[in-house]
Amino acid sequence: MQSNMMNFPLLPRHLLGHAAKLYGTVEIVSRLPDKSLHRETYRDLEARNRALAKALISAGLRPGDRVATLMWNHYAHLEAYFGIPASGGILHTLNLRLHPDDIAYISNHAEDRFLIVDDTLLDLYAAIRPHTHFERVFVVSLAGHPLPPGCESYEALLAEGAGKFTYPDLAETTAAAMCYTSGTTGRPKGVLYSHRSIVLHSLVSALPNALNLGQRDVLVPVVPMFHAISWGLPYTATLAGCKQVMPGPHLDPESLLDLYQQERVSVSAGVPTIWLGILERLEREPERWQLKPGMRMVVGGSAAPEGMIRGFDKFGLEVLHAWGMTETSPLGTVSQLKSYLSNLPADEAYALRAKQGLPVPLFEARAMGDSGEAPQDGKTLGELEVRGPWVAASYYRGERPESWSEDGWFRTGDVVTIDPEGYVKITDRTKDLIKSGGEWISSVDLENALMSHPAVAEAAVIALPDPKWQERPAAVVVLKRNHSASEDELREYLRPKFAKWWLPDVIYFATEIPRTSTGKFLKSRLRKIYAEQEKSRLNCPGTTP
Ligand code: AMP
């Protein structure tokens, strides 16, 4: 029998409508390139959102068309987060840290029609422009740079959207936003979030057992808005109606700490590299900043080191360790102590908080070993598989269908244990990728490039632990007989093909690379050998490996 509940669609624009109606004067604060603060309210945001949606439709945007953004975290990006989906279009956030060739590839693959770019990134736009096909490009003036030829003003676009407007009816299952994620092999793949998945993800993210976000909070999302829809935080914060403070391009520890103090920030979110920098700054000048007591820091993207959790506790600041993926919207697990575990001895409690944590409601996790589901004993390893209403069921063009199990769970590529209390702990990853400061580096792409050098017979690229970036790439190279090449020469060879931060920090020369029985590079062994070598190299500066 059918229920008699209303069929009310779950749309992010309803979250904004609610915030504008009930918390209309609550501010969205954005730090501009000159460090001045731009302020608008939820009421302003709603009005500009309406104007943007209307103007995009007048500009010829059809339902399902992609509008790309190339922007830092600020008010205009937030407007795009709501206005593009509300118009029936799909927000496609481009990762400005990628090599221009990759950005262009991704934009073409997504068939983006329009672009909204902020004027601090016009040089990057100039680099991708010859290889992309945007019909119209709208520039947000933050730094006051002149409009490049062929571009239009974002404010002029909004002005075209003035006047009455009724939002188009949308089905909640249609796509609202899109992000690309790096592939182990091959090109990045697109993930399409629906209006419904965004709303459900926001509802659960805000729960006390998850990120615990309420109207009284003041949130700074440091995590870029071009990463996994900024962990859904702009939507979750709008659902809560809390003040949002956007850091713009200023992500150094001192700028962030000034902002936290000035705006009385209660919660912020970012990758460990950001937090390690902030902790180091606080330890150096413990009296300089007066942060809000009990401020929460959501740490994800890479593992939060236990020492960092302890370090922040000394300042009365709480680390909330979370795990997620682009494919999972991203929130999957959060490490919070259960009520009856809160009296654990300190060492055990910290060890638990350093785990990736408990799956949030509606999100299911299992560890799959070679012979089925691994027991939840905190010891047996398995690949983490997940499912839930905000987990992708396929990639944009159906790439890599093997990423889903036969019974429809998503294979994360993370190797985990799950303990009897349900806490997930990541121990390794099967993906051949390196995560440096929260950004992926493809070892396979670097290997292929190295192996195209005339002197290189074989090359394996591995992740080595790094105190600042969590991981950095190192290459192990076997040269062809009677050929020679120096480390510098190989790095110069890679330079034009990759973003600077992709280049291996160190290149080791070896006579052979250990392989598995199936002929693949045995990277676990390489990681072990070279992590040791790296340790001794760093301890004895001046020696060459
Ligand atoms: P992305 O799709 O770029 O968000 O990357 C998702 C991947 O980042 C996961 O599959 C993990 O490998 C890694 N990751 C995310 N959060 C954590 C965490 N808290 N601890 C360890 N690894 C993480």
XYZ file of C-alpha atoms and ligand atoms in Angstrom:
568
model
C 0.000 0.000 0.000
C 1.254 3.503 -0.817
C 1.923 5.804 2.116
C 0.072 9.081 2.303
C 3.188 11.217 2.861
C 3.861 14.084 0.473
C 6.344 13.502 -2.277
C 8.444 16.557 -1.480
C 11.719 16.577 -3.445
C 15.004 16.769 -1.538
C 16.729 19.744 -3.181
C 19.681 21.789 -1.875
C 17.798 24.968 -2.805
C 15.273 24.154 -0.085
C 18.158 24.190 2.422
C 19.061 27.672 1.264
C 15.420 28.813 1.268
C 15.130 27.676 4.885
C 18.353 29.444 5.946
C 17.340 32.664 4.173
C 13.903 32.630 5.776
C 14.908 31.787 9.341
C 18.520 32.943 9.596
C 18.437 35.633 6.916
C 20.887 37.947 8.673
C 23.518 35.300 9.412
C 26.681 36.095 7.520
C 28.772 34.489 4.819
C 32.198 36.076 5.236
C 34.833 35.772 2.505
C 38.454 36.720 2.639
C 39.470 38.528 -0.526
C 42.934 38.485 -2.131
C 43.900 41.737 -0.330
C 42.798 40.094 2.955
C 39.829 42.442 3.376
C 36.557 40.724 4.301
C 33.505 40.579 2.041
C 30.231 40.015 3.871
C 26.850 38.879 2.634
C 23.951 37.222 4.427
C 21.859 34.122 3.734
C 19.188 36.520 2.496
C 21.670 38.030 0.012
C 22.873 34.571 -0.945
C 19.336 33.431 -1.707
C 18.642 36.523 -3.828
C 21.892 36.132 -5.769
C 21.286 32.406 -6.115
C 17.923 33.125 -7.710
C 19.501 35.692 -10.028
C 22.240 33.270 -11.033
C 19.786 30.457 -11.754
C 17.569 32.761 -13.798
C 20.491 34.268 -15.728
C 21.946 30.857 -16.551
C 18.629 29.678 -17.947
C 18.319 32.910 -19.989
C 21.860 32.326 -21.254
C 20.643 29.054 -22.769
C 21.614 26.539 -20.096
C 19.532 23.402 -20.505
C 18.703 20.895 -17.763
C 21.736 18.681 -17.124
C 24.253 21.028 -18.792
C 27.535 21.433 -16.956
C 28.818 24.745 -15.635
C 32.424 24.604 -14.492
C 33.966 26.638 -11.697
C 37.632 27.519 -11.271
C 37.667 29.294 -7.928
C 38.977 29.438 -4.384
C 36.594 29.254 -1.418
C 34.497 32.431 -1.323
C 30.969 33.777 -1.652
C 30.795 33.484 -5.451
C 31.739 29.808 -5.286
C 29.010 29.289 -2.703
C 26.547 31.041 -5.017
C 27.586 28.640 -7.771
C 27.095 25.691 -5.383
C 23.427 26.588 -5.074
C 22.599 28.623 -8.192
C 23.848 26.182 -10.826
C 21.933 23.155 -9.458
C 18.861 25.328 -8.842
C 18.850 26.263 -12.550
C 18.733 22.564 -13.446
C 22.410 22.631 -14.460
C 25.287 20.662 -12.955
C 27.982 22.391 -10.910
C 31.343 21.057 -12.019
C 34.196 22.142 -9.740
C 37.590 22.096 -11.486
C 40.663 21.336 -9.360
C 42.961 24.307 -9.798
C 45.972 22.395 -8.463
C 46.072 20.028 -11.426
C 48.289 20.454 -14.450
C 46.512 22.626 -17.072
C 46.454 19.673 -19.508
C 44.549 17.595 -16.943
C 42.126 20.418 -16.159
C 41.436 20.789 -19.882
C 40.973 17.030 -20.294
C 38.500 16.922 -17.406
C 36.524 19.914 -18.646
C 36.284 18.471 -22.149
C 35.332 15.048 -20.834
C 32.527 16.641 -18.814
C 31.541 18.795 -21.821
C 31.319 21.921 -19.698
C 29.424 24.682 -21.501
C 30.118 27.689 -19.267
C 32.877 28.595 -16.830
C 32.840 30.826 -13.760
C 36.414 31.782 -12.829
C 37.740 34.171 -10.210
C 40.160 36.793 -11.386
C 43.042 35.525 -9.214
C 43.107 32.469 -11.497
C 43.108 34.190 -14.870
C 46.645 32.979 -15.631
C 45.506 29.418 -15.118
C 42.473 30.084 -17.279
C 44.795 31.457 -19.998
C 46.741 28.171 -19.871
C 43.651 25.977 -20.336
C 41.803 28.290 -22.699
C 43.326 27.067 -25.992
C 42.420 23.467 -25.110
C 38.861 23.944 -23.790
C 35.518 24.781 -25.372
C 33.599 27.057 -23.002
C 30.832 28.929 -24.771
C 30.806 31.695 -22.184
C 33.235 32.583 -19.415
C 32.164 34.714 -16.448
C 34.821 36.370 -14.320
C 34.303 37.127 -10.628
C 36.189 40.300 -9.794
C 37.981 39.783 -6.487
C 41.328 41.434 -7.165
C 40.033 43.991 -9.681
C 41.969 42.634 -12.675
C 40.693 43.783 -16.087
C 38.368 41.423 -17.967
C 40.314 39.402 -20.553
C 38.993 39.570 -24.126
C 36.073 37.228 -24.726
C 35.151 37.018 -21.032
C 32.138 38.556 -19.329
C 31.573 39.942 -15.877
C 29.927 37.639 -13.318
C 28.165 40.627 -11.757
C 26.751 41.583 -15.166
C 25.435 38.018 -15.494
C 23.712 38.325 -12.103
C 22.249 41.682 -13.140
C 20.654 39.940 -16.141
C 18.924 37.638 -13.653
C 17.213 40.467 -11.752
C 13.422 40.329 -11.339
C 10.830 37.689 -10.603
C 11.737 34.068 -11.123
C 10.257 30.724 -10.276
C 12.726 27.880 -9.864
C 12.230 25.047 -12.347
C 10.719 21.854 -10.960
C 13.412 19.254 -10.571
C 13.360 15.584 -9.716
C 15.516 14.944 -6.648
C 17.396 12.136 -8.372
C 18.759 14.373 -11.141
C 22.421 15.360 -11.018
C 23.286 18.574 -9.181
C 27.072 18.550 -8.983
C 30.077 16.760 -10.343
C 33.671 16.147 -9.227
C 36.481 14.212 -10.839
C 38.698 11.840 -8.957
C 42.173 10.653 -9.951
C 42.410 7.214 -11.464
C 45.048 4.641 -10.559
C 45.409 3.974 -14.219
C 44.002 6.048 -16.987
C 42.351 9.410 -16.719
C 40.308 10.918 -13.889
C 36.700 9.748 -13.593
C 33.604 11.831 -12.915
C 31.230 11.381 -9.973
C 27.752 12.882 -10.273
C 26.000 13.846 -7.031
C 22.218 14.116 -7.054
C 20.101 16.766 -5.318
C 18.823 13.995 -3.078
C 22.246 12.592 -2.198
C 23.502 16.077 -1.280
C 20.540 16.731 1.029
C 20.724 13.333 2.744
C 24.485 13.663 3.134
C 23.996 17.109 4.712
C 21.360 15.857 7.142
C 23.585 13.063 8.373
C 26.805 15.130 8.377
C 25.204 17.662 10.712
C 24.272 15.027 13.310
C 25.953 15.138 16.734
C 27.401 11.678 16.058
C 28.918 12.940 12.823
C 30.294 16.490 12.446
C 27.899 17.991 14.994
C 27.119 21.201 13.145
C 24.459 23.549 14.519
C 23.158 27.026 13.914
C 25.413 28.549 16.589
C 28.545 27.272 14.906
C 30.894 29.366 12.840
C 32.474 27.228 10.143
C 35.619 27.702 8.077
C 35.875 25.100 5.318
C 39.600 25.080 4.503
C 39.078 22.027 2.344
C 38.911 23.475 -1.147
C 35.520 23.799 -2.782
C 36.976 21.919 -5.777
C 37.463 18.766 -3.664
C 34.527 16.376 -3.189
C 32.121 19.365 -3.024
C 34.159 20.684 -0.095
C 33.149 17.598 1.892
C 29.545 18.748 1.479
C 30.196 21.398 4.127
C 28.738 24.411 2.294
C 25.448 22.496 2.042
C 25.607 21.110 5.595
C 26.377 24.558 7.022
C 23.472 26.064 5.084
C 21.173 23.332 6.374
C 22.284 24.289 9.891
C 22.004 28.012 9.106
C 25.393 28.711 10.663
C 27.806 31.487 9.807
C 30.252 30.457 7.088
C 33.687 32.003 6.777
C 35.534 31.403 3.527
C 39.333 31.720 3.592
C 39.769 32.676 -0.104
C 43.303 32.035 -1.331
C 44.957 32.560 2.092
C 45.580 29.067 3.445
C 48.834 29.566 5.369
C 48.651 28.828 9.113
C 49.027 32.429 10.243
C 46.244 33.734 7.979
C 43.928 30.941 9.095
C 44.662 31.473 12.785
C 44.000 35.218 12.421
C 40.694 34.413 10.752
C 39.707 31.875 13.443
C 40.370 34.417 16.152
C 38.749 37.361 14.422
C 35.500 35.597 13.437
C 35.199 33.454 16.617
C 35.286 30.256 14.584
C 33.991 27.088 16.292
C 34.640 24.471 13.627
C 36.957 24.131 10.666
C 37.830 21.337 8.256
C 40.841 20.372 6.187
C 43.562 17.848 5.412
C 46.283 16.947 7.968
C 48.943 19.045 6.218
C 46.933 22.183 7.053
C 46.488 21.129 10.685
C 50.106 20.118 11.172
C 51.128 23.598 10.024
C 48.634 25.211 12.384
C 49.726 23.092 15.339
C 53.359 23.941 14.714
C 52.472 27.660 14.667
C 50.458 27.403 17.881
C 53.291 25.571 19.611
C 55.757 28.228 18.517
C 53.622 31.116 19.797
C 51.136 29.646 22.264
C 49.958 33.021 23.572
C 49.463 34.760 20.255
C 45.971 33.579 19.261
C 42.903 33.275 21.472
C 40.811 30.636 19.727
C 37.312 29.684 20.753
C 37.665 27.066 23.525
C 36.605 23.619 22.326
C 36.965 24.581 18.660
C 36.585 21.435 16.522
C 38.820 20.522 13.660
C 37.526 18.036 11.150
C 40.529 16.219 9.715
C 40.195 13.985 6.680
C 41.598 13.231 3.260
C 44.588 11.445 4.844
C 45.116 9.847 8.220
C 45.212 12.187 11.221
C 48.435 11.343 13.113
C 47.798 10.459 16.753
C 50.479 12.935 17.861
C 48.520 15.712 16.197
C 45.312 14.786 18.029
C 47.240 14.856 21.321
C 48.942 18.129 20.379
C 45.657 19.954 19.763
C 44.118 18.581 22.955
C 46.800 20.489 24.885
C 45.308 23.698 23.474
C 41.747 22.608 24.282
C 41.025 22.083 20.574
C 39.309 18.914 19.451
C 40.301 16.889 16.391
C 37.445 15.003 14.734
C 38.977 12.413 12.460
C 36.818 11.559 9.443
C 37.192 9.386 6.377
C 35.576 9.784 3.001
C 36.043 9.746 -0.744
C 34.942 11.736 -3.756
C 32.778 8.709 -4.607
C 31.066 8.868 -1.205
C 30.061 12.582 -1.212
C 32.426 12.221 0.835
C 31.515 11.486 4.456
C 31.652 7.816 5.451
C 33.118 7.439 8.926
C 33.859 9.689 11.897
C 35.916 8.773 14.917
C 34.085 9.739 18.079
C 34.336 7.861 21.359
C 31.134 6.048 22.299
C 29.667 7.044 25.697
C 30.772 3.827 27.341
C 34.297 4.109 25.905
C 34.950 7.623 27.125
C 36.665 6.415 30.298
C 39.265 4.365 28.466
C 42.888 4.904 29.517
C 44.301 7.863 27.573
C 46.529 5.804 25.273
C 43.659 3.552 24.218
C 41.330 6.508 23.715
C 43.876 8.267 21.473
C 44.486 5.087 19.496
C 40.732 4.869 18.897
C 40.403 8.515 17.901
C 43.249 8.046 15.410
C 41.250 5.319 13.665
C 39.054 6.442 10.774
C 36.029 5.750 12.968
C 32.453 4.561 12.866
C 30.278 4.565 9.757
C 27.659 7.314 9.940
C 23.950 6.364 9.785
C 22.685 5.070 6.419
C 26.266 4.359 5.370
C 27.345 0.730 5.506
C 30.893 -0.601 5.555
C 32.422 -4.061 5.342
C 35.948 -5.397 4.976
C 36.227 -8.016 2.251
C 39.064 -10.551 2.355
C 39.951 -13.235 -0.188
C 37.412 -15.608 1.327
C 34.497 -13.256 1.923
C 33.742 -10.732 4.628
C 36.547 -10.399 7.197
C 35.597 -10.847 10.854
C 35.295 -7.631 12.882
C 38.165 -8.518 15.187
C 40.334 -5.443 14.688
C 43.033 -7.673 13.177
C 41.888 -9.291 9.960
C 42.562 -7.168 6.904
C 40.135 -6.667 4.064
C 39.335 -4.140 1.363
C 36.818 -1.583 2.585
C 33.556 -1.804 0.644
C 30.728 0.641 1.246
C 27.191 1.464 0.210
C 24.617 4.082 1.000
C 22.373 6.758 -0.543
C 25.293 9.147 -1.154
C 27.691 6.566 -2.582
C 28.245 6.573 -6.364
C 26.736 3.607 -8.193
C 28.897 4.175 -11.289
C 31.257 6.703 -12.835
C 30.038 9.397 -15.219
C 30.746 7.449 -18.390
C 30.588 3.994 -16.871
C 34.369 3.714 -16.503
C 35.861 0.967 -14.320
C 32.713 -1.033 -13.549
C 34.964 -3.419 -11.602
C 35.045 -0.797 -8.831
C 31.678 -2.229 -7.721
C 31.178 -5.706 -6.299
C 28.668 -8.067 -7.853
C 26.218 -7.253 -5.094
C 26.597 -3.528 -5.663
C 29.029 -2.338 -2.973
C 31.666 0.231 -3.906
C 35.247 -1.014 -3.598
C 37.219 1.798 -1.998
C 40.745 0.507 -2.570
C 41.502 1.124 1.119
C 42.723 -1.815 3.188
C 41.209 -1.847 6.674
C 40.495 -3.683 9.866
C 37.165 -3.262 11.624
C 37.158 -3.861 15.386
C 34.361 -5.456 17.419
C 33.002 -1.979 18.272
C 32.762 -1.183 14.553
C 35.685 1.273 14.337
C 37.325 1.181 10.914
C 41.090 1.542 10.695
C 42.907 2.074 7.407
C 46.177 0.189 7.223
C 47.098 0.445 3.542
C 45.661 1.077 0.131
C 45.470 -1.071 -2.967
C 45.275 2.002 -5.222
C 48.544 2.846 -6.866
C 48.336 6.493 -5.938
C 50.215 8.850 -3.680
C 48.408 11.422 -1.558
C 50.519 14.479 -0.927
C 48.999 17.287 1.144
C 45.519 16.007 0.292
C 46.098 15.875 -3.473
C 46.585 12.735 -5.534
C 49.645 11.920 -7.587
C 49.416 9.020 -10.026
C 52.427 6.736 -9.652
C 51.480 5.009 -12.889
C 51.585 8.258 -14.900
C 55.009 9.097 -13.460
C 56.272 5.578 -14.156
C 55.085 5.670 -17.757
C 56.709 9.049 -18.279
C 59.992 7.884 -16.743
C 59.968 4.712 -18.808
C 59.645 6.774 -21.983
C 63.101 8.240 -21.270
C 65.638 6.594 -23.609
C 67.972 5.585 -20.749
C 65.316 4.048 -18.485
C 64.522 0.339 -18.586
C 62.102 0.233 -15.650
C 60.698 2.680 -13.136
C 58.503 2.240 -10.098
C 57.105 5.201 -8.176
C 56.187 4.779 -4.526
C 54.879 6.877 -1.652
C 57.327 7.594 1.148
C 56.118 9.002 4.483
C 56.668 12.726 4.891
C 56.233 14.752 8.089
C 54.597 17.712 6.327
C 52.779 16.273 3.296
C 52.005 12.776 4.712
C 53.348 11.218 1.544
C 55.783 12.268 -1.178
C 56.670 10.401 -4.373
C 60.011 8.653 -4.777
C 61.087 6.846 -7.947
C 63.144 3.687 -8.220
C 64.763 3.485 -11.644
C 66.656 0.741 -13.452
C 68.766 2.112 -16.297
C 69.241 0.311 -19.606
C 72.612 -1.364 -20.100
C 75.289 1.045 -21.280
C 73.019 4.054 -20.676
C 73.313 6.725 -18.077
C 71.064 9.451 -16.691
C 71.336 11.524 -13.546
C 68.589 12.233 -11.029
C 68.434 15.877 -12.149
C 68.230 14.890 -15.788
C 65.278 12.590 -15.169
C 63.493 15.218 -13.089
C 63.988 17.811 -15.846
C 62.606 15.279 -18.309
C 59.410 14.976 -16.233
C 59.057 18.687 -15.491
C 57.100 19.877 -18.570
C 54.618 17.009 -18.279
C 53.554 17.358 -14.642
C 52.616 19.911 -12.011
C 55.723 20.844 -9.987
C 54.502 19.136 -6.816
C 54.165 15.813 -8.688
C 57.927 15.527 -9.328
C 59.571 12.788 -7.220
C 61.520 14.217 -4.286
C 64.172 11.568 -4.779
C 65.073 9.141 -7.547
C 66.895 5.976 -6.525
C 68.868 3.891 -9.004
C 68.639 0.124 -8.642
C 69.725 -2.931 -10.599
C 66.270 -4.519 -10.471
C 62.789 -3.927 -9.092
C 61.227 -6.738 -7.036
C 58.067 -8.155 -8.575
C 55.072 -10.165 -7.442
C 54.426 -13.668 -8.808
C 52.165 -12.088 -11.424
C 54.938 -9.759 -12.566
C 53.719 -6.524 -10.968
C 56.101 -4.275 -9.076
C 56.152 -5.332 -5.437
C 55.518 -1.867 -4.093
C 55.017 -2.861 -0.478
C 58.582 -4.207 -0.432
C 59.923 -1.138 -2.224
C 58.158 1.155 0.266
C 59.775 -0.663 3.154
C 63.289 -0.692 1.661
C 63.268 2.922 0.577
C 61.525 4.303 3.655
C 64.511 2.937 5.614
C 67.013 4.358 3.102
C 65.243 7.702 3.174
C 65.420 7.786 6.960
C 69.158 7.254 6.938
C 69.614 9.716 4.063
C 67.794 12.447 6.003
C 69.728 11.616 9.166
C 73.060 11.845 7.374
C 72.792 14.897 5.128
C 75.421 14.975 2.453
C 75.362 11.237 1.770
C 73.838 10.049 -1.443
C 71.767 6.880 -1.520
P 39.467 11.540 -2.414
O 38.561 10.829 -3.311
O 40.463 12.396 -3.122
O 38.715 12.273 -1.363
O 40.346 10.453 -1.662
C 39.767 9.431 -0.918
C 40.855 8.580 -0.325
O 41.655 9.353 0.568
C 40.379 7.418 0.510
O 40.012 6.305 -0.260
C 41.603 7.150 1.376
O 42.589 6.434 0.676
C 42.117 8.555 1.620
N 41.559 9.080 2.891
C 40.519 9.907 3.064
N 40.327 10.176 4.378
C 41.264 9.472 5.060
C 41.584 9.308 6.436
N 40.917 9.928 7.398
N 42.609 8.484 6.745
C 43.318 7.849 5.791
N 43.070 7.983 4.469
C 42.052 8.771 4.098
